[in-house]
Short mmCIF file of C-alpha atoms and ligand atoms in Angstrom, two decimals:
data_model
loop_
_atom_site.label_atom_id
_atom_site.label_comp_id
_atom_site.label_asym_id
_atom_site.label_seq_id
_atom_site.Cartn_x
_atom_site.Cartn_y
_atom_site.Cartn_z
CA MET A 1 48.04 -154.98 -55.91
CA ASN A 2 50.81 -155.94 -53.49
CA LEU A 3 51.48 -159.55 -52.29
CA LYS A 4 50.01 -159.36 -48.88
CA SER A 5 46.60 -158.33 -50.13
CA LYS A 6 46.92 -160.93 -53.08
CA GLU A 7 46.57 -163.63 -50.05
CA LEU A 8 44.29 -161.76 -48.53
CA ALA A 9 42.09 -161.40 -51.51
CA LEU A 10 42.82 -165.06 -52.18
CA SER A 11 41.76 -166.62 -48.76
CA ILE A 12 38.58 -163.98 -48.84
CA LEU A 13 37.67 -165.76 -52.55
CA LEU A 14 38.35 -169.28 -50.63
CA ALA A 15 35.96 -168.41 -47.54
CA PHE A 16 33.60 -167.56 -49.78
CA VAL A 17 33.49 -170.43 -52.10
CA VAL A 18 33.80 -173.02 -48.59
CA THR A 19 30.66 -170.93 -47.52
CA ALA A 20 29.15 -171.23 -50.97
CA PRO A 21 26.20 -169.06 -51.07
CA VAL A 22 23.11 -171.81 -51.35
CA GLN A 23 20.74 -169.84 -53.56
CA ALA A 24 17.61 -170.40 -51.08
CA THR A 25 14.74 -168.19 -51.59
CA ASP A 26 15.26 -166.42 -48.38
CA SER A 27 18.74 -166.45 -47.48
CA PRO A 28 22.32 -166.86 -49.40
CA PHE A 29 23.59 -168.52 -46.50
CA SER A 30 23.04 -172.46 -45.67
CA LYS A 31 24.05 -171.68 -42.29
CA LEU A 32 25.25 -168.48 -40.20
CA SER A 33 28.45 -168.41 -38.27
CA GLU A 34 28.68 -167.43 -34.78
CA GLN A 35 29.15 -163.81 -35.56
CA GLN A 36 26.73 -163.81 -38.34
CA GLN A 37 24.06 -165.02 -36.03
CA LEU A 38 24.58 -162.71 -33.39
CA SER A 39 24.45 -159.55 -36.12
CA GLU A 40 21.43 -161.08 -37.33
CA ASP A 41 19.90 -161.49 -33.75
CA MET A 42 21.10 -157.84 -33.12
CA LEU A 43 19.63 -156.35 -36.15
CA ARG A 44 16.07 -158.56 -35.65
CA GLU A 45 15.85 -157.37 -31.98
CA ILE A 46 16.46 -153.60 -33.03
CA VAL A 47 14.19 -153.77 -35.81
CA GLY A 48 11.28 -154.64 -33.42
CA PHE A 49 11.25 -151.69 -31.52
CA GLU A 50 9.24 -148.81 -33.56
CA THR A 51 11.61 -146.09 -32.96
CA THR A 52 9.96 -143.43 -34.46
CA SER A 53 10.01 -139.85 -33.28
CA GLU A 54 6.54 -140.19 -31.81
CA ARG A 55 7.78 -143.35 -29.91
CA PRO A 56 10.83 -142.29 -27.85
CA ASP A 57 9.88 -144.52 -25.00
CA GLU A 58 10.50 -147.01 -27.90
CA THR A 59 13.91 -145.48 -28.87
CA ARG A 60 14.99 -145.81 -25.03
CA LYS A 61 14.18 -149.33 -24.83
CA SER A 62 16.25 -150.32 -27.60
CA LEU A 63 19.09 -148.71 -26.39
CA GLU A 64 18.76 -150.32 -23.12
CA ALA A 65 18.67 -153.74 -25.08
CA MET A 66 22.11 -153.00 -26.68
CA ILE A 67 23.28 -151.88 -23.13
CA ALA A 68 22.01 -155.38 -21.71
CA ARG A 69 24.26 -157.07 -24.61
CA LEU A 70 27.28 -154.92 -23.88
CA LYS A 71 27.22 -155.48 -20.07
CA ASP A 72 26.85 -159.37 -20.99
CA ALA A 73 30.39 -158.95 -22.95
CA GLY A 74 32.05 -157.30 -20.09
CA PHE A 75 31.82 -153.66 -20.63
CA PRO A 76 31.85 -151.95 -17.55
CA SER A 77 28.86 -149.67 -16.51
CA GLU A 78 31.11 -146.66 -16.17
CA ASP A 79 31.61 -146.91 -19.85
CA ILE A 80 27.99 -146.98 -20.99
CA GLU A 81 25.96 -144.19 -20.95
CA LEU A 82 22.36 -143.79 -21.84
CA VAL A 83 22.32 -139.47 -22.88
CA ASN A 84 19.07 -137.73 -22.32
CA PRO A 85 19.87 -134.20 -23.38
CA GLY A 86 16.15 -133.06 -23.56
CA ASP A 87 12.87 -134.42 -23.43
CA GLY A 88 12.30 -137.84 -25.44
CA GLN A 89 15.73 -137.52 -26.76
CA TYR A 90 17.95 -140.39 -26.19
CA GLY A 91 21.30 -141.71 -27.19
CA LEU A 92 23.86 -144.30 -26.31
CA VAL A 93 27.46 -143.76 -25.75
CA VAL A 94 30.04 -146.98 -25.27
CA ARG A 95 33.73 -146.37 -25.05
CA TYR A 96 35.91 -149.69 -25.76
CA ARG A 97 39.19 -148.47 -23.53
CA GLY A 98 42.33 -148.96 -25.48
CA LEU A 99 45.92 -148.35 -24.56
CA GLY A 100 45.86 -144.47 -25.36
CA ASN A 101 48.34 -144.81 -28.07
CA GLU A 102 46.37 -142.22 -30.22
CA LYS A 103 43.19 -139.66 -29.86
CA SER A 104 40.18 -141.89 -29.60
CA LEU A 105 37.97 -142.57 -32.74
CA LEU A 106 34.19 -142.06 -33.08
CA LEU A 107 31.89 -144.36 -34.55
CA LEU A 108 28.35 -142.92 -35.53
CA ALA A 109 25.01 -144.68 -36.07
CA HIS A 110 21.36 -143.51 -35.50
CA MET A 111 18.43 -145.76 -33.99
CA ASP A 112 15.51 -143.85 -34.91
CA VAL A 113 13.39 -144.41 -38.36
CA VAL A 114 10.99 -142.41 -40.18
CA THR A 115 7.42 -143.75 -39.64
CA ALA A 116 6.04 -146.58 -41.69
CA THR A 117 2.44 -147.33 -42.38
CA PRO A 118 2.04 -150.99 -41.57
CA ASP A 119 -0.93 -151.17 -44.20
CA ALA A 120 1.18 -149.95 -47.33
CA TRP A 121 3.94 -152.37 -46.69
CA ALA A 122 4.21 -155.91 -47.75
CA PHE A 123 5.80 -156.90 -44.19
CA PRO A 124 5.33 -155.77 -41.20
CA PRO A 125 7.80 -152.85 -40.88
CA PHE A 126 8.84 -153.21 -37.49
CA SER A 127 9.71 -157.21 -37.55
CA LEU A 128 12.73 -158.59 -39.58
CA GLY A 129 11.61 -160.23 -42.47
CA LYS A 130 13.99 -162.41 -44.85
CA LYS A 131 12.44 -162.34 -48.67
CA ASP A 132 14.52 -163.21 -51.89
CA GLY A 133 18.20 -162.67 -50.29
CA TYR A 134 17.24 -159.33 -48.39
CA TYR A 135 16.21 -158.44 -44.78
CA VAL A 136 13.15 -156.37 -44.68
CA GLY A 137 11.94 -153.70 -42.06
CA ARG A 138 12.10 -150.42 -41.08
CA GLY A 139 15.54 -149.19 -40.49
CA THR A 140 17.31 -152.13 -42.05
CA SER A 141 18.99 -149.78 -44.29
CA ASP A 142 18.86 -146.64 -42.60
CA ASN A 143 20.53 -147.10 -40.10
CA LYS A 144 19.97 -149.92 -37.74
CA ALA A 145 22.46 -152.17 -39.99
CA GLY A 146 24.94 -149.39 -38.91
CA VAL A 147 24.21 -149.71 -35.33
CA VAL A 148 24.80 -153.79 -35.63
CA GLN A 149 28.10 -152.61 -37.51
CA ILE A 150 29.09 -151.19 -34.71
CA LEU A 151 28.15 -152.89 -31.47
CA SER A 152 28.53 -156.35 -32.81
CA ASN A 153 31.92 -155.81 -33.49
CA PHE A 154 32.48 -154.41 -30.10
CA ILE A 155 30.78 -157.35 -28.49
CA ARG A 156 32.83 -159.63 -31.03
CA LEU A 157 35.93 -158.13 -30.31
CA LYS A 158 35.79 -157.69 -26.64
CA GLU A 159 35.08 -161.74 -26.33
CA GLU A 160 38.46 -161.87 -28.77
CA GLY A 161 40.20 -159.97 -25.98
CA TRP A 162 41.28 -157.54 -28.49
CA VAL A 163 42.91 -154.39 -27.06
CA PRO A 164 42.50 -151.64 -29.28
CA GLY A 165 45.47 -149.14 -29.74
CA ARG A 166 43.08 -146.33 -28.94
CA ASP A 167 39.72 -145.58 -27.53
CA LEU A 168 36.69 -146.44 -29.66
CA ILE A 169 33.72 -144.64 -29.08
CA ALA A 170 30.30 -145.48 -30.37
CA ALA A 171 27.66 -142.84 -30.45
CA ILE A 172 24.26 -143.96 -31.47
CA SER A 173 21.73 -141.10 -31.68
CA GLY A 174 18.01 -141.46 -31.38
CA ASP A 175 16.94 -138.36 -33.42
CA GLU A 176 18.61 -138.15 -36.07
CA GLU A 177 15.56 -138.15 -38.58
CA THR A 178 14.24 -135.34 -36.95
CA ASP A 179 15.80 -132.62 -34.70
CA GLY A 180 19.68 -134.11 -34.47
CA ALA A 181 19.40 -132.87 -30.86
CA VAL A 182 21.41 -135.82 -29.45
CA ALA A 183 24.49 -135.40 -32.08
CA LYS A 184 24.70 -131.60 -31.48
CA TRP A 185 24.39 -132.16 -27.84
CA LEU A 186 27.24 -134.60 -27.86
CA ALA A 187 29.17 -132.42 -30.51
CA ASN A 188 29.56 -129.22 -28.28
CA GLU A 189 27.77 -129.97 -24.39
CA GLY A 190 28.98 -133.39 -24.20
CA ARG A 191 32.03 -133.09 -25.90
CA ALA A 192 34.19 -134.95 -23.18
CA LEU A 193 32.36 -137.83 -23.98
CA ILE A 194 33.14 -138.36 -27.61
CA ASP A 195 35.91 -135.90 -28.17
CA ALA A 196 37.80 -137.80 -31.20
CA GLU A 197 40.50 -137.55 -33.82
CA TYR A 198 38.15 -138.17 -36.16
CA ALA A 199 34.44 -139.95 -36.53
CA ILE A 200 33.42 -142.84 -39.13
CA ASN A 201 29.70 -142.88 -39.86
CA SER A 202 27.76 -145.75 -40.77
CA ASP A 203 24.88 -143.72 -42.06
CA ALA A 204 26.27 -142.71 -45.29
CA GLY A 205 28.44 -143.94 -48.32
CA GLY A 206 28.49 -147.50 -49.47
CA GLY A 207 29.18 -149.98 -52.13
CA GLU A 208 27.67 -149.46 -55.50
CA TYR A 209 26.88 -152.26 -58.06
CA ASP A 210 26.16 -151.79 -61.56
CA GLU A 211 23.24 -153.18 -63.36
CA SER A 212 24.25 -156.57 -63.65
CA GLY A 213 25.26 -156.60 -59.82
CA GLN A 214 29.13 -156.26 -60.51
CA HIS A 215 31.14 -154.40 -57.90
CA LYS A 216 31.31 -150.80 -59.44
CA ALA A 217 32.56 -148.50 -56.96
CA PHE A 218 32.95 -147.98 -53.06
CA TRP A 219 31.79 -144.68 -51.75
CA ILE A 220 33.20 -142.68 -48.61
CA GLN A 221 31.24 -139.47 -47.84
CA THR A 222 33.43 -136.57 -46.69
CA SER A 223 30.66 -133.48 -46.96
CA GLU A 224 27.32 -132.67 -46.71
CA LYS A 225 25.95 -129.83 -48.54
CA LEU A 226 24.53 -126.83 -46.56
CA TYR A 227 20.21 -126.69 -46.13
CA GLN A 228 19.04 -123.47 -45.90
CA THR A 229 15.47 -122.18 -46.98
CA TYR A 230 13.86 -118.71 -47.47
CA VAL A 231 10.64 -117.39 -48.66
CA LEU A 232 10.74 -114.14 -51.36
CA THR A 233 7.40 -111.99 -50.53
CA ALA A 234 6.12 -109.54 -53.04
CA SER A 235 3.70 -107.23 -51.63
CA ASN A 236 1.56 -104.47 -53.03
CA GLU A 237 -1.59 -102.41 -52.30
CA GLY A 238 -3.81 -104.27 -54.39
CA GLY A 239 -7.14 -102.85 -56.05
CA HIS A 240 -9.75 -104.01 -58.16
CA SER A 241 -8.33 -106.40 -61.14
CA SER A 242 -10.61 -104.14 -63.60
CA LEU A 243 -8.04 -101.54 -63.16
CA PRO A 244 -4.71 -103.21 -63.43
CA ARG A 245 -1.64 -101.58 -63.03
CA PRO A 246 2.05 -102.27 -64.29
CA GLU A 247 3.02 -103.22 -60.53
CA ASN A 248 1.12 -106.63 -59.55
CA ALA A 249 2.41 -108.73 -56.70
CA ILE A 250 2.48 -111.72 -58.71
CA GLN A 251 3.89 -110.34 -61.91
CA ASP A 252 6.96 -109.11 -59.72
CA LEU A 253 7.27 -112.59 -57.89
CA ALA A 254 7.35 -114.18 -61.17
CA LEU A 255 10.13 -111.64 -62.52
CA ALA A 256 11.83 -112.97 -59.43
CA ILE A 257 11.46 -116.43 -60.17
CA THR A 258 12.84 -116.30 -63.91
CA ARG A 259 15.80 -114.50 -62.86
CA LEU A 260 16.71 -117.11 -59.90
CA ALA A 261 16.09 -119.58 -62.46
CA GLU A 262 18.08 -118.20 -65.00
CA TYR A 263 21.21 -117.76 -62.77
CA GLU A 264 24.04 -120.46 -62.58
CA PHE A 265 25.53 -120.31 -59.54
CA PRO A 266 29.68 -120.83 -60.17
CA VAL A 267 31.34 -123.88 -60.37
CA ILE A 268 33.12 -125.13 -57.17
CA ILE A 269 36.02 -127.85 -57.49
CA SER A 270 36.87 -129.03 -53.78
CA ASP A 271 39.40 -131.32 -53.31
CA SER A 272 36.66 -134.08 -52.68
CA THR A 273 35.01 -133.01 -56.09
CA ARG A 274 38.12 -133.18 -58.20
CA MET A 275 38.78 -136.77 -56.65
CA ARG A 276 35.13 -137.73 -57.20
CA LEU A 277 35.52 -136.81 -60.79
CA GLU A 278 38.86 -138.34 -61.33
CA ARG A 279 37.82 -141.96 -59.79
CA SER A 280 34.56 -142.26 -61.53
CA ALA A 281 35.35 -140.33 -64.70
CA ALA A 282 35.85 -144.32 -66.04
CA ASN A 283 32.14 -145.49 -64.83
CA TYR A 284 30.51 -143.32 -67.43
CA PRO A 285 29.82 -143.07 -71.38
CA ASP A 286 33.09 -141.62 -72.96
CA GLU A 287 31.50 -137.78 -73.57
CA LEU A 288 30.62 -137.39 -69.83
CA SER A 289 34.05 -139.18 -68.94
CA ARG A 290 35.88 -136.51 -71.19
CA ASP A 291 33.85 -133.69 -69.64
CA MET A 292 34.76 -134.86 -66.03
CA LEU A 293 38.01 -135.16 -66.56
CA ALA A 294 38.14 -131.47 -68.32
CA LEU A 295 36.93 -129.95 -65.15
CA VAL A 296 39.43 -131.84 -63.14
CA GLU A 297 42.25 -130.34 -65.26
CA GLU A 298 40.50 -126.96 -65.14
CA ALA A 299 37.39 -126.04 -63.02
CA SER A 300 36.42 -122.84 -65.28
CA ASP A 301 35.65 -125.31 -68.02
CA ILE A 302 32.25 -123.81 -67.89
CA GLU A 303 30.90 -125.64 -71.34
CA ALA A 304 31.84 -129.14 -69.46
CA ALA A 305 30.23 -128.07 -66.50
CA ARG A 306 27.33 -126.98 -68.19
CA ARG A 307 26.99 -130.30 -70.27
CA LEU A 308 27.59 -132.42 -67.06
CA SER A 309 24.77 -130.56 -65.33
CA ALA A 310 22.26 -130.82 -68.39
CA ALA A 311 23.39 -134.99 -68.39
CA ASP A 312 22.05 -135.36 -64.85
CA PRO A 313 20.78 -133.16 -62.03
CA TYR A 314 23.39 -134.91 -59.99
CA PHE A 315 26.09 -133.65 -61.71
CA ASN A 316 24.56 -130.26 -61.28
CA ALA A 317 23.91 -130.68 -57.26
CA THR A 318 27.74 -131.85 -57.16
CA LEU A 319 29.15 -128.81 -59.08
CA ARG A 320 27.36 -125.79 -57.48
CA THR A 321 24.94 -124.58 -54.84
CA THR A 322 21.63 -124.85 -55.82
CA CYS A 323 18.39 -122.61 -55.15
CA THR A 324 15.30 -123.92 -56.24
CA PRO A 325 11.35 -122.52 -55.56
CA THR A 326 9.25 -125.29 -53.79
CA MET A 327 6.19 -124.04 -52.69
CA LEU A 328 4.06 -120.98 -54.11
CA ASN A 329 1.36 -118.45 -52.84
CA GLY A 330 -0.48 -115.54 -53.72
CA GLY A 331 -3.51 -113.41 -54.46
CA HIS A 332 -6.68 -113.56 -52.42
CA ALA A 333 -9.71 -113.27 -55.03
CA GLU A 334 -10.22 -114.00 -58.29
CA ASN A 335 -11.39 -110.53 -59.29
CA ALA A 336 -8.82 -108.31 -56.98
CA LEU A 337 -5.57 -107.49 -57.80
CA PRO A 338 -3.09 -109.29 -55.37
CA ARG A 339 -2.03 -107.66 -51.91
CA ASP A 340 0.70 -110.25 -51.76
CA ALA A 341 2.44 -113.39 -53.38
CA SER A 342 5.44 -115.69 -51.94
CA VAL A 343 7.47 -118.32 -53.27
CA THR A 344 9.39 -120.79 -50.99
CA VAL A 345 12.95 -121.24 -52.37
CA ASN A 346 15.03 -124.22 -50.90
CA CYS A 347 19.03 -124.08 -51.57
CA ARG A 348 21.50 -126.79 -50.97
CA ILE A 349 24.58 -124.27 -50.74
CA MET A 350 28.47 -125.94 -51.46
CA PRO A 351 30.17 -126.62 -48.02
CA GLY A 352 32.46 -123.86 -47.46
CA THR A 353 30.65 -121.07 -48.70
CA PRO A 354 28.90 -118.88 -46.17
CA ALA A 355 25.25 -118.70 -46.55
CA ILE A 356 25.30 -115.23 -46.28
CA GLU A 357 26.82 -114.74 -49.67
CA ILE A 358 23.99 -116.85 -51.38
CA GLU A 359 21.56 -114.60 -49.59
CA ARG A 360 23.42 -111.71 -51.17
CA LYS A 361 23.07 -112.95 -54.40
CA ILE A 362 19.31 -113.54 -54.48
CA ALA A 363 18.93 -109.98 -53.13
CA SER A 364 21.22 -108.70 -56.19
CA LEU A 365 18.99 -111.12 -58.45
CA ILE A 366 15.77 -109.12 -57.57
CA ASP A 367 17.25 -105.77 -57.13
CA GLY A 368 14.83 -103.48 -58.32
CA LEU A 369 11.28 -105.70 -57.79
CA GLU A 370 9.39 -105.01 -54.30
CA ILE A 371 10.63 -108.07 -52.86
CA GLU A 372 11.34 -109.03 -49.30
CA ILE A 373 13.65 -112.14 -48.46
CA THR A 374 13.12 -113.81 -45.10
CA ILE A 375 15.11 -117.16 -44.08
CA ILE A 376 12.73 -119.59 -42.75
CA TYR A 377 15.46 -122.42 -42.38
CA GLU A 378 18.57 -121.71 -41.21
CA GLY A 379 20.98 -124.77 -41.62
CA ILE A 380 24.15 -125.30 -39.61
CA PRO A 381 27.36 -125.38 -41.88
CA SER A 382 29.66 -128.31 -41.73
CA ASP A 383 33.20 -127.96 -43.59
CA PRO A 384 33.88 -130.78 -45.74
CA SER A 385 36.22 -133.41 -44.48
CA ASN A 386 39.36 -133.97 -46.64
CA MET A 387 40.41 -137.35 -46.24
CA PRO A 388 43.95 -138.15 -44.72
CA ALA A 389 45.98 -140.64 -47.08
CA ALA A 390 46.29 -143.33 -44.06
CA PHE A 391 42.17 -143.22 -43.99
CA LEU A 392 41.81 -143.52 -47.71
CA GLU A 393 44.91 -145.62 -48.57
CA GLY A 394 43.54 -148.31 -45.66
CA ASN A 395 40.33 -148.42 -47.47
CA GLU A 396 41.65 -148.79 -50.68
CA ALA A 397 43.76 -151.96 -49.40
CA MET A 398 40.43 -153.65 -47.48
CA VAL A 399 38.20 -152.74 -50.70
CA GLU A 400 40.73 -154.19 -53.42
CA ALA A 401 41.22 -157.27 -51.10
CA ARG A 402 37.57 -158.05 -51.15
CA TRP A 403 36.15 -156.99 -54.32
CA GLY A 404 38.57 -156.29 -56.68
CA GLU A 405 40.11 -152.93 -58.53
CA ILE A 406 37.21 -150.80 -58.25
CA PRO A 407 37.41 -147.16 -57.31
CA VAL A 408 37.39 -145.74 -53.60
CA ILE A 409 35.39 -142.33 -54.06
CA PRO A 410 35.05 -139.23 -52.11
CA ASN A 411 31.45 -137.89 -52.34
CA MET A 412 29.10 -135.23 -50.97
CA SER A 413 25.44 -135.93 -49.91
CA PRO A 414 22.94 -133.46 -50.69
CA GLY A 415 21.37 -133.93 -47.81
CA ALA A 416 22.44 -134.13 -43.96
CA THR A 417 23.22 -136.68 -41.37
CA ASP A 418 24.34 -135.97 -37.89
CA GLY A 419 27.79 -135.88 -39.05
CA LEU A 420 27.25 -132.30 -39.83
CA PHE A 421 26.88 -131.56 -36.36
CA TYR A 422 30.79 -133.10 -35.43
CA ARG A 423 32.17 -131.53 -38.44
CA ASN A 424 30.56 -128.27 -37.41
CA ALA A 425 32.20 -128.64 -34.25
CA GLY A 426 35.68 -129.60 -35.73
CA ILE A 427 35.83 -133.34 -36.21
CA PRO A 428 36.24 -134.76 -39.45
CA VAL A 429 33.58 -137.26 -40.21
CA TYR A 430 33.78 -139.93 -43.12
CA GLY A 431 31.01 -141.89 -44.14
CA VAL A 432 31.43 -145.56 -44.64
CA GLY A 433 28.22 -147.56 -44.99
CA ALA A 434 30.03 -150.21 -46.71
CA ALA A 435 26.89 -152.48 -47.66
CA PHE A 436 26.63 -152.78 -51.49
CA SER A 437 23.33 -152.13 -53.03
CA LYS A 438 21.82 -151.26 -56.69
CA PRO A 439 21.66 -147.60 -57.30
CA ASP A 440 17.89 -148.21 -58.11
CA ASP A 441 17.08 -149.99 -54.72
CA MET A 442 17.20 -146.77 -52.49
CA ARG A 443 14.31 -147.67 -50.14
CA ALA A 444 15.43 -145.56 -47.34
CA HIS A 445 12.57 -143.61 -45.72
CA GLY A 446 10.47 -145.59 -48.19
CA LEU A 447 8.25 -148.83 -48.45
CA ASP A 448 9.40 -152.42 -47.79
CA GLU A 449 12.82 -151.10 -47.00
CA ARG A 450 15.49 -153.93 -47.17
CA LEU A 451 18.85 -154.76 -47.09
CA GLY A 452 20.67 -157.70 -48.95
CA ILE A 453 21.64 -160.32 -46.32
CA PHE A 454 24.85 -161.15 -47.81
CA GLU A 455 25.88 -157.61 -48.22
CA PHE A 456 24.72 -156.80 -44.56
CA HIS A 457 27.11 -159.46 -43.08
CA GLU A 458 29.93 -158.61 -45.80
CA SER A 459 29.37 -154.56 -44.35
CA VAL A 460 29.72 -156.00 -40.91
CA ASP A 461 32.78 -157.93 -41.79
CA TYR A 462 34.20 -154.83 -43.08
CA TRP A 463 33.69 -152.75 -40.33
CA TYR A 464 35.44 -155.57 -38.24
CA GLU A 465 38.39 -155.27 -40.27
CA MET A 466 38.20 -151.42 -40.53
CA LEU A 467 38.25 -151.01 -36.58
CA LYS A 468 41.33 -153.13 -36.15
CA THR A 469 42.98 -151.57 -39.13
CA PHE A 470 42.31 -147.87 -37.71
CA ALA A 471 42.65 -148.34 -34.05
CA ASP A 472 45.44 -149.68 -34.01
ZN1 ZN B 1 20.01 -142.42 -41.85
#
């Protein structure tokens, strides 16, 4: 820790002591600062819109509400664009003009949410509630907090008269949870609006508490697995079940499923994975920690990889491509030989591995069986974004000053975000959600979605500092 960050750490510590989080039931703050009030008001306003895929008009209105705030803060109309690449697809692009010293920085969030059934919730999902130190409402964590992290800081920084060293571009999409058409359009046809050196995505990464609520790790998402789905179909001429033959569509399919289950996709240790294993090993029990470090040394240590994969499916997903059966169909009558049987196989392919290699592997595994492979969902590949040292070190300094010496760890999501469209178009993307939560408190897409009030404001503040750090 250098002297400068020590001073910063002390001043942050003092700031927290002065604003002493009062243990009220509903909020950790006795009074919000001006900036915190603005952030809360913006969050309340956008959570109030039912921005699901069934209600694109609500998404448009929520974006228009943000446009009104940006104009009030002095952003000129020519730097604000409501984009509408297709029917019911809306997004917002705002350019915060800088001195043009370097290529622009792109900042990503999404306004749309998955549907919520009000009857099943303890709170009305489309209004901002406060309970036990949390903001509650659909979108609080995924990803309306991200919209506020970006846009409330645009407003604050503009009002402070700050001129960034380079342009900052906010791209808020309105269909991340469904088609991703807005991000896809912006990354390609609309490229001139958002072209940037790299993007920071509020919709991935984030801080992790341990069970006792201590700060444990700070994650930055650098890659996403490729989502690809196949159907394997066994066909046969069928017949009467009183006269069975050795060839049977269901038996053939069962053999195929068994061969797939027994196959182990090769371990792939990318730069990000190596760093992830190295930096998080200390947080795991000794035997796992030893295996993680063994793989850092020697990616071909298959025994270490096997023990890790057996210990936790998360390790398995981190180390290799996975293909697993998810749906099964077959036969047409109790007393007939099946004419066909099929299984749906969902694959999550390691970034950088071409999907065709996986398809060829599956074909070779079922060689000799009368089985056809079809692709029913073809994903968009996105290469991993390796973190430049300056971005990693900048975040490490900010994390250490605020939360002490915890590891900053690159990670790969087994799922996808808008980031994949930008990575696919050649713009590296780093996911910095920045809000801390406990790993067992993941309620995005689920019931009573929530985000810690204290953690939300901390994350907005982190973004304030991050924008100033990387724009200058
Ligand atoms: Zn999201």
